[in-house]
Short mmCIF file of C-alpha atoms and ligand atoms in Angstrom, two decimals:
data_model
loop_
_atom_site.label_atom_id
_atom_site.label_comp_id
_atom_site.label_asym_id
_atom_site.label_seq_id
_atom_site.Cartn_x
_atom_site.Cartn_y
_atom_site.Cartn_z
CA MET A 1 0.00 0.00 0.00
CA GLN A 2 1.24 3.48 -0.82
CA ILE A 3 1.48 5.76 2.25
CA ASP A 4 0.40 9.28 1.23
CA TYR A 5 0.01 10.71 4.75
CA ASP A 6 1.20 9.94 8.26
CA ILE A 7 -2.17 10.95 9.68
CA LEU A 8 -5.48 11.01 7.83
CA ILE A 9 -8.27 12.78 9.70
CA ALA A 10 -11.83 11.84 8.71
CA GLY A 11 -13.93 14.96 9.41
CA GLY A 12 -12.69 18.55 9.23
CA GLY A 13 -15.23 19.87 11.76
CA MET A 14 -14.25 21.66 14.94
CA VAL A 15 -12.38 18.74 16.51
CA GLY A 16 -10.78 17.30 13.34
CA ALA A 17 -9.55 20.72 12.17
CA SER A 18 -8.24 21.42 15.68
CA LEU A 19 -6.15 18.23 15.53
CA ALA A 20 -4.78 19.20 12.09
CA TYR A 21 -3.82 22.61 13.49
CA ALA A 22 -2.24 21.13 16.63
CA LEU A 23 -0.08 18.78 14.51
CA ALA A 24 0.92 21.31 11.83
CA GLY A 25 4.67 21.85 11.90
CA SER A 26 5.34 18.60 13.81
CA GLY A 27 6.95 17.00 10.76
CA LEU A 28 3.96 14.72 10.10
CA ARG A 29 2.13 14.82 6.75
CA ILE A 30 -1.56 15.35 7.47
CA GLY A 31 -4.61 14.87 5.26
CA VAL A 32 -8.12 16.03 6.25
CA ILE A 33 -11.16 14.50 4.54
CA GLU A 34 -14.21 16.76 4.87
CA ALA A 35 -17.56 16.20 3.19
CA TRP A 36 -18.74 19.84 3.14
CA PRO A 37 -16.97 22.83 1.56
CA LEU A 38 -15.63 24.83 4.49
CA ASP A 39 -17.29 28.08 3.45
CA SER A 40 -20.71 26.44 2.88
CA ASP A 41 -23.61 27.60 5.07
CA ALA A 42 -24.64 23.94 5.26
CA GLN A 43 -21.33 22.92 6.93
CA PRO A 44 -22.72 21.09 9.99
CA SER A 45 -19.86 21.76 12.43
CA TYR A 46 -19.42 25.53 11.91
CA ASP A 47 -23.04 26.61 12.32
CA ASP A 48 -24.90 29.18 14.45
CA ARG A 49 -24.37 27.40 17.76
CA VAL A 50 -22.38 29.18 20.39
CA ILE A 51 -19.56 27.40 22.18
CA ALA A 52 -18.51 28.09 25.76
CA LEU A 53 -14.77 27.43 25.83
CA SER A 54 -13.23 26.55 29.17
CA TRP A 55 -10.10 28.26 30.49
CA GLY A 56 -8.33 24.94 29.86
CA SER A 57 -9.32 25.12 26.16
CA ARG A 58 -8.00 28.67 25.99
CA ARG A 59 -4.65 27.36 27.26
CA ILE A 60 -4.65 24.56 24.67
CA MET A 61 -5.37 27.13 21.95
CA ASP A 62 -2.54 29.28 23.31
CA GLY A 63 -0.19 26.30 23.00
CA MET A 64 -1.43 25.63 19.45
CA GLY A 65 -0.98 29.29 18.47
CA LEU A 66 -4.69 29.46 17.56
CA TRP A 67 -5.88 31.78 20.32
CA PRO A 68 -4.75 35.11 18.72
CA LEU A 69 -6.92 34.26 15.68
CA LEU A 70 -10.04 33.59 17.80
CA GLN A 71 -9.63 36.11 20.61
CA PRO A 72 -11.24 39.11 18.78
CA GLU A 73 -14.45 37.05 18.44
CA ALA A 74 -14.47 35.63 21.98
CA GLU A 75 -16.27 37.15 25.00
CA PRO A 76 -14.74 36.37 28.42
CA ILE A 77 -16.85 34.62 31.08
CA THR A 78 -15.90 36.21 34.39
CA GLY A 79 -18.71 34.75 36.50
CA ILE A 80 -21.07 31.77 36.52
CA HIS A 81 -24.44 31.83 38.30
CA ILE A 82 -26.19 28.49 38.84
CA SER A 83 -29.79 28.28 40.11
CA GLU A 84 -33.01 26.30 39.89
CA ARG A 85 -36.21 27.95 38.73
CA GLY A 86 -38.63 28.69 41.59
CA GLN A 87 -36.23 27.35 44.26
CA PHE A 88 -34.02 28.81 46.98
CA GLY A 89 -30.59 27.42 46.06
CA PHE A 90 -27.93 29.14 43.99
CA ALA A 91 -24.15 29.04 43.56
CA ARG A 92 -21.71 31.54 42.09
CA LEU A 93 -18.21 31.12 40.69
CA ASN A 94 -15.92 33.93 39.60
CA ASN A 95 -12.57 34.32 37.89
CA ARG A 96 -10.91 36.29 40.70
CA GLN A 97 -11.45 33.49 43.22
CA GLU A 98 -9.85 31.09 40.75
CA GLY A 99 -6.98 33.47 39.97
CA VAL A 100 -7.55 33.42 36.21
CA GLU A 101 -8.25 36.12 33.63
CA ALA A 102 -11.56 34.39 32.76
CA LEU A 103 -13.36 31.16 33.69
CA GLY A 104 -13.86 30.64 29.97
CA TYR A 105 -14.92 32.38 26.75
CA VAL A 106 -17.89 32.33 24.40
CA ALA A 107 -17.54 32.26 20.60
CA THR A 108 -19.76 31.08 17.76
CA ALA A 109 -18.89 27.80 16.05
CA ARG A 110 -18.78 29.83 12.82
CA ALA A 111 -16.08 32.14 14.22
CA MET A 112 -14.10 29.11 15.37
CA GLY A 113 -14.36 27.62 11.88
CA ALA A 114 -13.10 30.87 10.34
CA ALA A 115 -10.14 31.03 12.77
CA LEU A 116 -9.20 27.39 12.12
CA GLN A 117 -9.47 27.82 8.35
CA LYS A 118 -7.38 30.97 8.38
CA GLY A 119 -4.68 29.34 10.48
CA LEU A 120 -4.66 26.13 8.46
CA GLN A 121 -4.32 27.94 5.11
CA GLU A 122 -0.76 28.81 6.09
CA GLN A 123 0.25 25.23 6.98
CA ALA A 124 2.05 23.52 4.08
CA ASP A 125 2.00 20.08 5.74
CA VAL A 126 -1.82 19.94 6.02
CA GLU A 127 -3.73 18.98 2.87
CA TRP A 128 -7.52 19.26 2.62
CA LEU A 129 -9.40 16.62 0.66
CA CYS A 130 -12.58 18.68 0.50
CA PRO A 131 -15.33 18.30 -0.45
CA ALA A 132 -14.71 14.56 -0.24
CA THR A 133 -16.56 11.76 1.52
CA LEU A 134 -14.97 8.78 3.19
CA LEU A 135 -16.69 5.70 1.72
CA SER A 136 -14.81 2.81 3.34
CA PHE A 137 -11.36 1.78 4.54
CA SER A 138 -9.26 -1.31 5.12
CA VAL A 139 -6.56 -1.84 7.74
CA THR A 140 -3.31 -3.72 7.15
CA ASP A 141 -0.30 -4.30 9.42
CA ASP A 142 1.44 -1.12 8.33
CA GLY A 143 -1.35 1.29 7.45
CA VAL A 144 -4.93 2.13 6.48
CA GLU A 145 -6.20 2.47 2.93
CA VAL A 146 -9.16 4.83 2.61
CA ARG A 147 -11.57 4.87 -0.30
CA LEU A 148 -13.17 8.26 -0.84
CA ASP A 149 -15.41 10.08 -3.25
CA GLN A 150 -14.08 13.43 -4.41
CA ALA A 151 -16.26 15.32 -6.92
CA GLY A 152 -17.82 12.07 -8.15
CA ALA A 153 -14.44 10.38 -8.72
CA GLU A 154 -13.31 7.51 -6.51
CA GLN A 155 -9.82 7.77 -4.98
CA ARG A 156 -7.68 5.68 -2.65
CA VAL A 157 -5.25 7.19 -0.17
CA GLY A 158 -3.02 5.50 2.39
CA ALA A 159 -1.94 6.58 5.88
CA ARG A 160 -0.21 5.21 8.98
CA LEU A 161 -3.10 6.31 11.22
CA LEU A 162 -6.76 7.14 10.55
CA VAL A 163 -8.33 9.51 13.10
CA ALA A 164 -12.13 9.48 13.22
CA ALA A 165 -13.34 13.03 13.90
CA ASP A 166 -16.47 12.44 11.86
CA GLY A 167 -19.05 13.41 14.49
CA GLY A 168 -21.78 11.68 16.50
CA ASP A 169 -22.94 9.48 13.60
CA SER A 170 -19.27 8.53 12.86
CA PRO A 171 -19.18 6.35 9.72
CA VAL A 172 -15.68 5.19 10.77
CA ARG A 173 -16.94 3.99 14.17
CA GLY A 174 -19.90 2.34 12.43
CA ARG A 175 -17.68 0.46 9.94
CA LEU A 176 -15.55 -0.86 12.81
CA ALA A 177 -18.75 -1.99 14.61
CA ILE A 178 -17.49 -0.41 17.84
CA PRO A 179 -20.20 -0.94 20.49
CA LEU A 180 -22.01 2.24 21.47
CA GLN A 181 -23.99 3.28 24.55
CA GLU A 182 -26.72 5.50 23.16
CA ARG A 183 -30.01 7.00 24.26
CA SER A 184 -32.12 10.07 23.64
CA TYR A 185 -32.24 12.65 26.46
CA GLY A 186 -35.87 13.30 25.53
CA GLN A 187 -34.80 16.94 25.23
CA THR A 188 -34.06 19.30 22.35
CA ALA A 189 -31.78 22.34 22.66
CA ILE A 190 -33.16 25.56 21.21
CA ILE A 191 -30.49 28.16 20.54
CA ALA A 192 -30.89 31.86 19.70
CA ASN A 193 -29.25 35.22 20.35
CA VAL A 194 -31.12 37.36 22.86
CA THR A 195 -30.79 41.06 23.71
CA ALA A 196 -31.65 41.96 27.31
CA GLU A 197 -32.32 45.24 29.11
CA ARG A 198 -29.34 44.89 31.50
CA PRO A 199 -25.70 44.23 30.49
CA HIS A 200 -24.53 40.65 31.08
CA GLN A 201 -21.28 41.82 32.73
CA GLY A 202 -19.53 38.64 31.66
CA VAL A 203 -21.82 36.35 33.70
CA ALA A 204 -22.96 32.98 32.31
CA TYR A 205 -26.29 31.87 33.80
CA GLU A 206 -27.08 28.17 34.12
CA ARG A 207 -30.68 27.77 35.26
CA PHE A 208 -32.25 24.38 35.86
CA THR A 209 -35.98 24.08 35.13
CA ASP A 210 -38.39 21.14 35.41
CA SER A 211 -38.25 20.60 31.62
CA GLY A 212 -34.45 20.91 31.24
CA PRO A 213 -31.52 23.28 31.81
CA LEU A 214 -31.42 26.76 30.31
CA ALA A 215 -28.18 28.70 29.76
CA MET A 216 -27.71 32.39 28.93
CA LEU A 217 -24.13 32.99 27.87
CA PRO A 218 -22.44 36.40 27.54
CA MET A 219 -21.56 37.34 23.96
CA THR A 220 -19.79 40.13 22.13
CA GLU A 221 -21.72 43.38 21.42
CA GLY A 222 -23.67 42.99 24.69
CA ARG A 223 -25.82 40.14 23.35
CA CYS A 224 -26.55 36.88 25.16
CA SER A 225 -26.68 33.44 23.67
CA LEU A 226 -29.53 31.21 24.76
CA VAL A 227 -29.26 27.40 24.98
CA TRP A 228 -32.69 26.23 26.16
CA SER A 229 -33.08 22.47 26.59
CA ALA A 230 -36.80 21.73 26.50
CA ARG A 231 -38.71 18.44 26.55
CA ASP A 232 -39.12 17.01 23.04
CA ASP A 233 -42.93 17.21 23.31
CA GLN A 234 -42.77 20.99 24.01
CA VAL A 235 -40.36 21.96 21.24
CA ALA A 236 -42.72 22.26 18.26
CA ASP A 237 -44.90 24.65 20.29
CA ILE A 238 -41.97 26.78 21.44
CA MET A 239 -40.48 26.98 17.94
CA ALA A 240 -43.86 28.02 16.48
CA LEU A 241 -44.26 31.02 18.85
CA ASP A 242 -43.79 34.48 17.35
CA ASP A 243 -40.86 36.47 18.77
CA ASP A 244 -42.91 38.35 21.40
CA ALA A 245 -44.59 35.20 22.70
CA PHE A 246 -41.24 33.36 22.68
CA LEU A 247 -39.61 36.15 24.73
CA GLN A 248 -42.51 36.08 27.19
CA ARG A 249 -42.21 32.30 27.64
CA LEU A 250 -38.44 32.59 28.03
CA GLN A 251 -38.76 35.42 30.55
CA HIS A 252 -41.12 33.27 32.59
CA ARG A 253 -38.56 30.45 32.71
CA PHE A 254 -35.39 32.52 33.05
CA GLY A 255 -36.62 35.30 35.37
CA TYR A 256 -35.45 38.93 35.53
CA ARG A 257 -31.72 38.69 36.36
CA LEU A 258 -30.99 40.44 33.04
CA GLY A 259 -34.07 42.69 33.26
CA GLN A 260 -36.60 42.63 30.43
CA LEU A 261 -35.65 40.36 27.51
CA GLN A 262 -36.10 42.60 24.47
CA ARG A 263 -35.17 40.89 21.21
CA VAL A 264 -34.53 37.40 19.93
CA GLY A 265 -32.73 36.29 16.75
CA ARG A 266 -33.17 33.20 14.59
CA ARG A 267 -33.98 30.04 16.56
CA VAL A 268 -32.44 26.65 15.74
CA ALA A 269 -33.32 23.31 17.40
CA TYR A 270 -30.92 20.39 18.09
CA PRO A 271 -32.34 17.05 19.34
CA LEU A 272 -30.03 15.77 22.09
CA ARG A 273 -28.60 12.24 22.27
CA TYR A 274 -26.09 10.66 24.60
CA ARG A 275 -23.49 8.54 22.81
CA GLN A 276 -20.42 6.90 24.25
CA ALA A 277 -18.20 4.61 22.17
CA MET A 278 -17.09 1.62 24.26
CA GLU A 279 -13.64 1.61 22.62
CA SER A 280 -11.71 4.62 21.42
CA VAL A 281 -8.99 2.85 19.43
CA ARG A 282 -8.63 -0.11 17.09
CA PRO A 283 -5.49 -1.09 15.16
CA ARG A 284 -4.42 2.03 13.20
CA VAL A 285 -7.61 3.95 14.08
CA ALA A 286 -8.35 6.45 16.90
CA LEU A 287 -11.69 8.12 17.73
CA ILE A 288 -11.82 11.72 18.95
CA GLY A 289 -14.53 14.34 19.68
CA ASN A 290 -18.18 13.49 19.12
CA ALA A 291 -17.22 10.30 17.27
CA ALA A 292 -16.05 9.01 20.68
CA HIS A 293 -18.53 10.79 22.99
CA ALA A 294 -21.53 13.05 22.41
CA ILE A 295 -22.93 14.54 25.61
CA HIS A 296 -25.66 16.92 26.82
CA PRO A 297 -24.77 20.62 26.27
CA VAL A 298 -25.48 21.45 29.95
CA THR A 299 -22.39 23.30 31.27
CA GLY A 300 -20.99 23.41 27.69
CA GLN A 301 -18.46 20.58 27.77
CA GLY A 302 -18.61 18.72 24.40
CA TYR A 303 -16.05 20.56 22.31
CA ASN A 304 -13.86 21.21 25.36
CA LEU A 305 -13.71 17.46 25.95
CA GLY A 306 -12.93 16.87 22.26
CA LEU A 307 -10.16 19.48 22.36
CA ARG A 308 -8.61 17.63 25.31
CA ASP A 309 -8.64 14.45 23.15
CA VAL A 310 -6.80 16.53 20.53
CA ALA A 311 -4.23 17.83 23.03
CA VAL A 312 -3.37 14.33 24.29
CA LEU A 313 -3.27 12.64 20.87
CA ALA A 314 -1.18 15.50 19.43
CA ASP A 315 1.24 15.20 22.38
CA LEU A 316 1.81 11.49 21.70
CA LEU A 317 2.00 11.92 17.90
CA ALA A 318 4.46 14.83 18.11
CA ASP A 319 6.78 12.62 20.20
CA ALA A 320 6.43 9.80 17.66
CA ALA A 321 7.37 12.25 14.89
CA ARG A 322 10.44 13.42 16.84
CA GLU A 323 11.53 9.83 17.50
CA ARG A 324 10.71 8.84 13.89
CA SER A 325 8.55 5.98 15.18
CA ASP A 326 5.32 4.71 13.64
CA PRO A 327 2.45 7.12 14.58
CA GLY A 328 -0.13 4.36 14.10
CA GLU A 329 1.44 1.74 16.37
CA MET A 330 -0.86 0.07 18.89
CA ALA A 331 1.27 0.95 21.93
CA LEU A 332 0.79 4.67 21.20
CA LEU A 333 -2.96 4.22 20.68
CA ASN A 334 -3.26 2.34 23.97
CA ARG A 335 -1.47 5.19 25.76
CA TYR A 336 -4.01 7.58 24.23
CA THR A 337 -6.93 5.49 25.54
CA GLU A 338 -5.47 5.18 29.05
CA TRP A 339 -4.77 8.90 29.26
CA ARG A 340 -8.23 9.98 28.06
CA HIS A 341 -10.47 7.32 29.60
CA GLN A 342 -11.05 8.88 33.03
CA ASP A 343 -11.76 12.43 31.84
CA GLN A 344 -14.12 11.23 29.09
CA ARG A 345 -16.13 9.03 31.48
CA ARG A 346 -16.17 11.60 34.31
CA VAL A 347 -17.48 14.44 32.13
CA ALA A 348 -20.11 12.17 30.54
CA LEU A 349 -21.24 11.08 34.02
CA ILE A 350 -21.37 14.65 35.40
CA THR A 351 -23.31 16.15 32.47
CA ASP A 352 -25.64 13.15 32.29
CA SER A 353 -26.34 13.27 36.05
CA LEU A 354 -26.94 17.03 36.02
CA ALA A 355 -29.40 16.76 33.12
CA ARG A 356 -31.34 13.97 34.90
CA LEU A 357 -31.03 15.05 38.54
CA PHE A 358 -32.35 18.56 37.99
CA ALA A 359 -35.20 17.33 35.76
CA ASN A 360 -36.53 15.16 38.62
CA PRO A 361 -39.49 16.94 40.31
CA LEU A 362 -39.50 14.81 43.53
CA PRO A 363 -39.68 17.34 46.43
CA PRO A 364 -37.01 15.67 48.69
CA LEU A 365 -34.59 15.55 45.75
CA ARG A 366 -35.38 19.14 44.87
CA PHE A 367 -34.70 20.21 48.46
CA ALA A 368 -31.44 18.24 48.60
CA ARG A 369 -30.05 19.63 45.35
CA ASN A 370 -30.84 23.21 46.40
CA LEU A 371 -29.05 22.60 49.70
CA GLY A 372 -26.21 21.26 47.55
CA LEU A 373 -26.12 24.49 45.54
CA LEU A 374 -26.03 26.59 48.73
CA GLY A 375 -23.26 24.34 50.09
CA LEU A 376 -21.30 24.83 46.88
CA ASP A 377 -21.72 28.60 47.17
CA ALA A 378 -20.58 28.65 50.81
CA LEU A 379 -17.60 26.24 50.70
CA PRO A 380 -14.59 27.72 48.89
CA GLY A 381 -12.72 24.37 48.77
CA LEU A 382 -15.63 22.59 47.09
CA LYS A 383 -16.20 25.54 44.77
CA HIS A 384 -12.56 25.44 43.70
CA LEU A 385 -12.80 21.70 42.89
CA VAL A 386 -15.96 22.22 40.81
CA ALA A 387 -14.46 25.25 39.04
CA ARG A 388 -11.30 23.30 38.12
CA GLN A 389 -13.42 20.49 36.69
CA PHE A 390 -15.41 22.89 34.50
CA MET A 391 -12.25 24.75 33.51
CA GLY A 392 -10.80 21.44 32.25
CA LEU A 393 -7.82 21.54 34.61
CA THR A 394 -8.08 18.15 36.33
CA GLY A 395 -5.93 15.05 35.84
CA ARG A 396 -2.61 14.76 34.05
CA LEU A 397 -2.35 17.62 31.57
CA PRO A 398 -0.63 17.26 28.17
CA ARG A 399 1.85 19.94 27.06
CA LEU A 400 -0.68 21.95 25.04
CA ALA A 401 -3.00 22.16 28.07
CA ARG A 402 -0.10 23.71 29.99
CA GLY A 403 0.29 26.26 27.17
CA ILE A 404 3.52 24.61 25.91
CA PRO A 405 3.78 24.47 22.07
CA LEU A 406 4.57 21.11 20.44
CA ARG A 407 6.64 22.60 17.62
C1 FAD B 501 -26.91 23.16 21.14
C2 FAD B 501 -25.49 22.77 21.41
C3 FAD B 501 -24.69 23.59 22.18
C4 FAD B 501 -23.37 23.23 22.46
N1 FAD B 501 -22.63 24.04 23.26
C5 FAD B 501 -21.36 23.69 23.56
C6 FAD B 501 -20.56 24.52 24.41
O1 FAD B 501 -21.01 25.56 24.89
N2 FAD B 501 -19.29 24.13 24.68
C7 FAD B 501 -18.76 22.97 24.17
O2 FAD B 501 -17.59 22.66 24.46
N3 FAD B 501 -19.49 22.17 23.36
C8 FAD B 501 -20.77 22.49 23.05
N4 FAD B 501 -21.51 21.69 22.23
C9 FAD B 501 -20.90 20.45 21.69
C10 FAD B 501 -20.08 20.71 20.42
O3 FAD B 501 -20.85 21.40 19.47
C11 FAD B 501 -19.60 19.38 19.84
O4 FAD B 501 -18.96 18.65 20.85
C12 FAD B 501 -18.63 19.59 18.69
O5 FAD B 501 -19.26 20.30 17.65
C13 FAD B 501 -18.15 18.25 18.15
O6 FAD B 501 -17.29 18.48 17.06
P1 FAD B 501 -16.76 17.28 16.15
O7 FAD B 501 -15.79 17.91 15.20
O8 FAD B 501 -16.34 16.14 16.99
O9 FAD B 501 -18.05 16.76 15.35
P2 FAD B 501 -18.93 17.51 14.25
O10 FAD B 501 -19.07 18.94 14.60
O11 FAD B 501 -20.17 16.71 14.08
O12 FAD B 501 -18.05 17.41 12.92
C14 FAD B 501 -17.93 16.22 12.18
C15 FAD B 501 -17.41 16.56 10.79
O13 FAD B 501 -17.18 15.35 10.07
C16 FAD B 501 -17.66 15.49 8.73
N5 FAD B 501 -17.99 14.14 8.22
C17 FAD B 501 -18.89 13.26 8.73
N6 FAD B 501 -18.89 12.13 8.00
C18 FAD B 501 -17.97 12.28 7.01
C19 FAD B 501 -17.52 11.45 5.93
N7 FAD B 501 -18.01 10.22 5.71
N8 FAD B 501 -16.56 11.94 5.10
C20 FAD B 501 -16.05 13.18 5.30
N9 FAD B 501 -16.44 14.01 6.31
C21 FAD B 501 -17.39 13.56 7.15
C22 FAD B 501 -18.87 16.42 8.87
O14 FAD B 501 -19.16 17.08 7.66
C23 FAD B 501 -18.39 17.40 9.97
O15 FAD B 501 -17.72 18.51 9.43
C24 FAD B 501 -22.84 22.02 21.94
C25 FAD B 501 -23.64 21.19 21.15
C26 FAD B 501 -24.96 21.55 20.89
C27 FAD B 501 -25.81 20.64 20.06
#
């Protein structure tokens, strides 16, 4: 088999393109197969959704050299306010207590796509196969041969390692028949930009309601970004409301912490599913991002988790490049799995538990979780632990997560 690339990444969405960027300049030849033209409005990864980036992700982007390209489009989160609708409990986190410039940042997926594209254009060792669709692949002892469709013509390309960054429906994972834990949350996230009477002052609000969590994230130009997870059976009604009725319904659920909600932009709905691949590597193949784990957007962890996959895999691959060893060897892939396993499972468990626990209307449970929120607010040690988890600063950190470049 002819080896055209060291690393072939299936999927040039947010996580796949981030891996290509992290590896650029490492000496590895990288190919990225992406089905949608990057500047297309239909590109599914770089759409209207808004992404809360953790402080840990900011540090990874610093290490990658990507942060200066995204920073002008990113609004800092300096405080987080967590509460439950109609209940007494609340908890607050802020950047000063954690000794950081910001707890995180908010940027649109579209802005992240533009920053990644701009940065990648200058990298001679990254080649885009786009628009092109991965059709199938076969694994041999020394590489992977991928069959793809590019502009109606079939092509074959070879690589030492195939990285599946092809999203929640991952065709690569499907072809390998990797077992999957999967279920619907019974909730759909409605996103929209909202303008409120009072300035957000950098505060991200996470409000739990009996039908699902609702987040209002601070954005540039004084706007807020809404992520409203509603029960599936309520979504058609909510989406059909005119803007005034929608704002009224939202105000009723969110309350008046930002004063009167005045305007709402285009609404988009995303049905939510939990998916966890039971294996994240097979010979010459590694899964990253949503291909490995798709979780509830409560507390905004999905891309952050995927970027931590990127930081660890890039760390191991950059060392392999320096040592001129095989980047697709099984020992390296096993190290990747061991390093990522705990963080992936912990974040899936936390987001899953939050989405379920706060949706449970049982009065004793409601009372207990509100006491829990007050406890969190009052105990600095506990607050610090929770903040570090959400900032993506727990466990053994790869070089990029410590802000150290790989090249
Ligand atoms: C409403 C909502 C809000 C969210 N908010 C946050 C947040 O605040 N913070 C956060 O960290 N995360 C958030 N997330 C999660 C985040 O959006 C995802 O984790 C992230 O987009 C996953 O990126 P990915 O690159 O792994 O997958 P995707 O974005 O699905 O990208 C997969 C790519 O693979 C390509 N592809 C698929 N199949 C093929 C093929 N056969 N050939 C070629 N290309 C292919 C696709 O075209 C696509 O570009 C949110 C998610 C939702 C739904």
